[in-house]
Short mmCIF file of C-alpha atoms in Angstrom, two decimals:
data_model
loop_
_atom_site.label_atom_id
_atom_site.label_comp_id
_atom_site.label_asym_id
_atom_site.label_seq_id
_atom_site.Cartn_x
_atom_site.Cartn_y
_atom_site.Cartn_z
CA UNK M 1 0.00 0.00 0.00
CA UNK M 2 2.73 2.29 -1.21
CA UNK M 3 2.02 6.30 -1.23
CA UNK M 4 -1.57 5.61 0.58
CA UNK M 5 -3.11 6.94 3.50
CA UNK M 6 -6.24 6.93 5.54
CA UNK M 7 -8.07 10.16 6.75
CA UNK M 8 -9.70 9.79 9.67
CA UNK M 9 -12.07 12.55 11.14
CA UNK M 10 -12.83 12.58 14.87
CA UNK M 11 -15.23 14.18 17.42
CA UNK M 12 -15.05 12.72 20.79
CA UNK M 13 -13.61 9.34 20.10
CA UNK M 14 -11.05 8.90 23.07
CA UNK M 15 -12.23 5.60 23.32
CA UNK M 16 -11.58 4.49 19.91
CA UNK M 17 -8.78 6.34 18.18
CA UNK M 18 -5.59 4.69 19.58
CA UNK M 19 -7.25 1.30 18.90
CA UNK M 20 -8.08 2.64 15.61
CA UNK M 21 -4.58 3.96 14.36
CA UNK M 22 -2.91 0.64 15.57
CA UNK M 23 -5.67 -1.54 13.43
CA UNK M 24 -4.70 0.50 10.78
CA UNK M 25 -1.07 0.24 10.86
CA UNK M 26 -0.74 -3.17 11.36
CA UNK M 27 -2.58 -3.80 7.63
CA UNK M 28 0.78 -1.96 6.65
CA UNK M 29 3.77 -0.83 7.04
CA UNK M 30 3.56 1.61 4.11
CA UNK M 31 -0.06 3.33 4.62
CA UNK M 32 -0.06 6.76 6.79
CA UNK M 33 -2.84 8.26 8.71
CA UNK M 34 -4.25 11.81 9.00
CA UNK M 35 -6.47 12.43 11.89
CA UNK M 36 -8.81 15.44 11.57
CA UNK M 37 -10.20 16.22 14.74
CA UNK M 38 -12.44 19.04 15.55
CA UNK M 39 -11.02 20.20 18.84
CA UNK M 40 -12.73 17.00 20.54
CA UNK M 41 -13.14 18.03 24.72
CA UNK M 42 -12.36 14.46 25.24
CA UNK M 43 -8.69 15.08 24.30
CA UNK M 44 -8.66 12.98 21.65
CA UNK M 45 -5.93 14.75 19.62
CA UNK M 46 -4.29 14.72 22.79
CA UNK M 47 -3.94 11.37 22.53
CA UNK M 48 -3.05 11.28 18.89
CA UNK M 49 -0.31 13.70 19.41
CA UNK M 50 0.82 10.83 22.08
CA UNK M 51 0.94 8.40 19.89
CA UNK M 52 2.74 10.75 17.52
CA UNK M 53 6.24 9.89 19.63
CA UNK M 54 5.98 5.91 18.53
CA UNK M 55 4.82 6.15 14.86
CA UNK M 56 6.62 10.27 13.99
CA UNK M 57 6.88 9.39 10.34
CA UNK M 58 3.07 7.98 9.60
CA UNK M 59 0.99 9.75 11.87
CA UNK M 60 -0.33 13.18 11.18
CA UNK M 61 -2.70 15.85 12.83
CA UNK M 62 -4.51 18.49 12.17
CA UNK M 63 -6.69 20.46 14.57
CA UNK M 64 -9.73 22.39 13.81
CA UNK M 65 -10.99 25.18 16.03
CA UNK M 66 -14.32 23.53 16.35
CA UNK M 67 -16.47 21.14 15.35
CA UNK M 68 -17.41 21.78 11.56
CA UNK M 69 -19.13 19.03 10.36
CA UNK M 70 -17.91 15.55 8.38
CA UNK M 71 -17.64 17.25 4.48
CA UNK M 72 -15.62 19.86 5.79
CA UNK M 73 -13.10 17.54 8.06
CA UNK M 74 -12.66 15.59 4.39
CA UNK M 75 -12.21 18.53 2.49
CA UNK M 76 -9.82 19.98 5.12
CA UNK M 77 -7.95 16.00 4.84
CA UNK M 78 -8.09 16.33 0.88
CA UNK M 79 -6.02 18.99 0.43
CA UNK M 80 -3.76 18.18 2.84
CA UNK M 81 -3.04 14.84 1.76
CA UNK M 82 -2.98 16.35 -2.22
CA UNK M 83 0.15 18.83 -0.73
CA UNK M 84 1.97 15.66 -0.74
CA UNK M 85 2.73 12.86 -2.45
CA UNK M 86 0.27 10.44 -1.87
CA UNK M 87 -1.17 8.50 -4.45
CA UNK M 88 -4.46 6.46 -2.60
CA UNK M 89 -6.21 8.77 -0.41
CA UNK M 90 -8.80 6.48 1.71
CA UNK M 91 -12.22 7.80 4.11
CA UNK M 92 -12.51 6.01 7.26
CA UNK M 93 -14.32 6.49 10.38
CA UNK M 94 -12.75 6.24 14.08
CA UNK M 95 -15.13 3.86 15.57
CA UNK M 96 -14.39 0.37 13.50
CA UNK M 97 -17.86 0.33 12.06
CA UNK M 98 -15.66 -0.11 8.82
CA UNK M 99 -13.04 -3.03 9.15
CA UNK M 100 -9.29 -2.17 8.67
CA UNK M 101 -8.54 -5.35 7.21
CA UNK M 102 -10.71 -3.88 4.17
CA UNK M 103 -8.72 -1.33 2.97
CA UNK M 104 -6.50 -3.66 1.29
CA UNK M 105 -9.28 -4.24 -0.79
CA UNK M 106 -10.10 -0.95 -1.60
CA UNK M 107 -6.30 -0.34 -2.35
CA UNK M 108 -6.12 -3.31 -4.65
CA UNK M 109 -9.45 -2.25 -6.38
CA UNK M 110 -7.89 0.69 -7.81
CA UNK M 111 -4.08 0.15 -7.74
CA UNK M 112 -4.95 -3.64 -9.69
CA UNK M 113 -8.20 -3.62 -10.74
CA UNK M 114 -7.66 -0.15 -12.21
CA UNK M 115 -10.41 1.89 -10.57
CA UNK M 116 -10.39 5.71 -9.64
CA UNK M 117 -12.89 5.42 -6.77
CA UNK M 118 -13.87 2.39 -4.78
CA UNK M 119 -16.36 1.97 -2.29
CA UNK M 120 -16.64 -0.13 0.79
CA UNK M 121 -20.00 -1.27 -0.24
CA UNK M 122 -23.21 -2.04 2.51
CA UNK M 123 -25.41 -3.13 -0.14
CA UNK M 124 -24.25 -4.32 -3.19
CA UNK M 125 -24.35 -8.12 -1.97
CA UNK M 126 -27.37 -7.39 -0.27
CA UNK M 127 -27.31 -5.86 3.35
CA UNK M 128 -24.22 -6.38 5.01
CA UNK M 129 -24.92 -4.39 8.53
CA UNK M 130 -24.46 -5.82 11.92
CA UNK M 131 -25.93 -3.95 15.15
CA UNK M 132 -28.22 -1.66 13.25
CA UNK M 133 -31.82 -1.79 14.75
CA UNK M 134 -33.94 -2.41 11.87
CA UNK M 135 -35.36 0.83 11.30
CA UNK M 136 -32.05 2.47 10.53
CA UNK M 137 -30.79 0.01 8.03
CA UNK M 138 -34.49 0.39 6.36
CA UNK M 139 -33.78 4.45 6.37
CA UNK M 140 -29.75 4.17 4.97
CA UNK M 141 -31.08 1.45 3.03
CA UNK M 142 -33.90 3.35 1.25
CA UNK M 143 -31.80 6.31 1.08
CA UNK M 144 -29.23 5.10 -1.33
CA UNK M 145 -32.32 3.51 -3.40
CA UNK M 146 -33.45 7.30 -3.65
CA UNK M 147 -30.36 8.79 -4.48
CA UNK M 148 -30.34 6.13 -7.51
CA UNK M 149 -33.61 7.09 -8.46
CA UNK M 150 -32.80 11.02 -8.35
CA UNK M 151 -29.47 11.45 -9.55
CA UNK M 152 -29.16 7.76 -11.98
CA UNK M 153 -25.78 6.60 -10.31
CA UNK M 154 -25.24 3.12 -10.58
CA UNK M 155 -24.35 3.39 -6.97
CA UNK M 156 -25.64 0.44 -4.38
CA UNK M 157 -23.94 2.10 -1.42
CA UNK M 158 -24.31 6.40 -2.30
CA UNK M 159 -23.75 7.10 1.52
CA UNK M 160 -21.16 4.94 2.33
CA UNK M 161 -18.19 7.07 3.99
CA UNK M 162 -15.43 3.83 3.47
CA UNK M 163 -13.70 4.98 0.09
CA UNK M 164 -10.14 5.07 -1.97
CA UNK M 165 -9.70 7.69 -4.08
CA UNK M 166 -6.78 7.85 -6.63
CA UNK M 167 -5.16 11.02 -6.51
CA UNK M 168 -6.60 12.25 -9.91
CA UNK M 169 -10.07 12.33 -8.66
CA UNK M 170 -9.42 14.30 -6.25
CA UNK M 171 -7.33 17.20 -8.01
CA UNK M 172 -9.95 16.95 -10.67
CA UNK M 173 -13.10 17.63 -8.54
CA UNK M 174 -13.07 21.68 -7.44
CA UNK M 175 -13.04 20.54 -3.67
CA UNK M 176 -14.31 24.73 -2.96
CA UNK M 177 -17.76 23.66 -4.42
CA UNK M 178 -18.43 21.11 -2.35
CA UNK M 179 -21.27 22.25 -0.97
CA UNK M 180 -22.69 19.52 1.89
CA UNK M 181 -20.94 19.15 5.81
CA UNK M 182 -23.04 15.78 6.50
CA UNK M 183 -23.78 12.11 5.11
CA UNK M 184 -24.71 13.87 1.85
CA UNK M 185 -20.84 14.79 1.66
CA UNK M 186 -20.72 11.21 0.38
CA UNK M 187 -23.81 11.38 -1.96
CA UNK M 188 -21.64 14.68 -3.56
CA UNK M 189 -18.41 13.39 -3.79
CA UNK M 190 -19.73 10.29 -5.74
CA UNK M 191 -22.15 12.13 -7.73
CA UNK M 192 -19.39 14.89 -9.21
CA UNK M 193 -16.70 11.45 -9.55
CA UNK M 194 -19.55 10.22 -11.44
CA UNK M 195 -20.30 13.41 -13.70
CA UNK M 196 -16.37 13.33 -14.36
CA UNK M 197 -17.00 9.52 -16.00
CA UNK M 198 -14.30 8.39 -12.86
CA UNK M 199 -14.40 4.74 -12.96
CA UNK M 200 -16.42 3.65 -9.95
CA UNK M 201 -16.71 0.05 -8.07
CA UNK M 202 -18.27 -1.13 -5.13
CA UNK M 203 -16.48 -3.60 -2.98
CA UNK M 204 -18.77 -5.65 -0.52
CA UNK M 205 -17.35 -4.88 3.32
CA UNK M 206 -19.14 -6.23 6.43
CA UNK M 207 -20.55 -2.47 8.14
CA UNK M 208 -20.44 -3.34 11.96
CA UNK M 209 -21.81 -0.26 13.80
CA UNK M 210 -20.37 1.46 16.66
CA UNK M 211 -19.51 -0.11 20.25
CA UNK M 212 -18.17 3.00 22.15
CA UNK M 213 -18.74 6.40 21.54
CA UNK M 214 -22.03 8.14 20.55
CA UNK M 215 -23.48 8.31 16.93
CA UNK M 216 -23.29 11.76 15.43
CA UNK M 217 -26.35 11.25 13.28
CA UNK M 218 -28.64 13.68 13.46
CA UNK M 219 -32.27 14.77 11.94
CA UNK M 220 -30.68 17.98 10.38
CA UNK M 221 -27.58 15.54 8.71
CA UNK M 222 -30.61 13.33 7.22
CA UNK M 223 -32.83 16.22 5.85
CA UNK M 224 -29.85 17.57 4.32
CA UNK M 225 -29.25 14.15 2.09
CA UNK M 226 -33.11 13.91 1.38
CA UNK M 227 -33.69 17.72 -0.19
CA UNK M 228 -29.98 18.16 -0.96
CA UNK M 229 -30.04 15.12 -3.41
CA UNK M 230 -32.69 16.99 -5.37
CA UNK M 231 -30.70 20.64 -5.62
CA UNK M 232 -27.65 18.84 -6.72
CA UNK M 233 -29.28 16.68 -9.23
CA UNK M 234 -31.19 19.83 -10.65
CA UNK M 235 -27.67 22.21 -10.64
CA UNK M 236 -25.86 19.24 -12.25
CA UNK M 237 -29.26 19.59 -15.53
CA UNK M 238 -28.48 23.22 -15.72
CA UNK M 239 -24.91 23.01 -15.84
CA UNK M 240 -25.06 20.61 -18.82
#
């Protein structure tokens, strides 16, 4: 996993992110990490900056002033990561609902299998979620059949936040108009790879769903996705 590394965006995950970064690293002695944390008042990039001393050379911070939403910790990640030379740039959150031993797949999907963006995919072997009550896999479920429907991605997974992107995708999407801080982050970043004709595959991963911490879902997060779908699909009709 040469010139690849994972961005990692935190909010109050103390009791996650060492356990996190040392799952990661031990998939590789090559990949890097780059935690984005939002000022957590659990001292979570205190902790990071601890573990800084043992791996100097592959761990990286950045601290934001205050908690700014998901889109914006990724965008914030992007363009730090494109400053260097890194070739795979990966999405991964702190709390293990996505398995490191995945992101060798990922990696291989697009350094082997020649694709610009893959997805850790939920749903595209049918619905590969453990711990979710029923109701929310129903809801994140239905949601990615909507986003289909409105914006006609192939897409099984449109919200999934476990993703490699090659390099090019990234310089090649204007990160400034990305317009979305929440879960619909994801639906955008897919949906402008997709308008770019980026090759795009979904690889199935087993989503587990948090066992410490709290969720950071919220109602405003999930009415953003459902109208924000529609605004992008429209601006993407009047652009062409």
């Amino acid at each position: 996993m040469q010139k690849s590394i994972v961005i990692i965006p935190t909010y109050n995950e103390i009791e996650n992110i060492e356990l996190i970064i040392r799952a990661v690293f031990s998939q590789s002695e090559a990949i890097h990490i780059l935690v984005v944390d939002d000022n957590s008042p659990d001292l979570t990039a205190l902790k990071v900056k601890e573990l800084q001393n043992e791996f100097s050379k592959r761990l990286f911070l950045e601290t934001r002033k205050e908690k700014s939403g998901l889109g914006t910790a990724y965008i914030h990640g992007f363009k730090w990561c494109l400053g260097r030379e890194y070739d795979y740039i990966f999405e991964m959150d702190a709390d293990f609902s996505h398995n490191p031993e995945d992101l060798i797949k990922l990696y291989n999907a697009c350094h082997v299998e020649g694709a610009d963006l893959a997805i850790g995919s939920r749903y595209i072997t049918g619905v590969n979620v453990v711990n979710w009550p029923m109701s929310r896999v129903l809801m994140s479920y239905l949601a990615s059949k909507y986003v289909r429907l409105i914006t006609g991605m192939k897409i099984y997974d449109t919200t999934a936040g476990f993703v490699c992107y090659k390099r090019k995708v990234l310089e090649t999407i204007n990160l400034n108009t990305i317009k979305f801080i929440g879960y619909a982050f994801q639906i955008e970043m897919k949906f402008k790879s997709h308008l770019k004709n980026f090759k795009i595959v979904e690889v199935p991963v087993i989503f587990t769903d948090r066992t410490k911490g709290e969720s950071k879902l919220s109602s405003g997060i999930i009415s953003e996705a459902i109208f924000g779908v529609i605004s992008m699909k429209i601006k993407s009709l009047f652009k062409k």
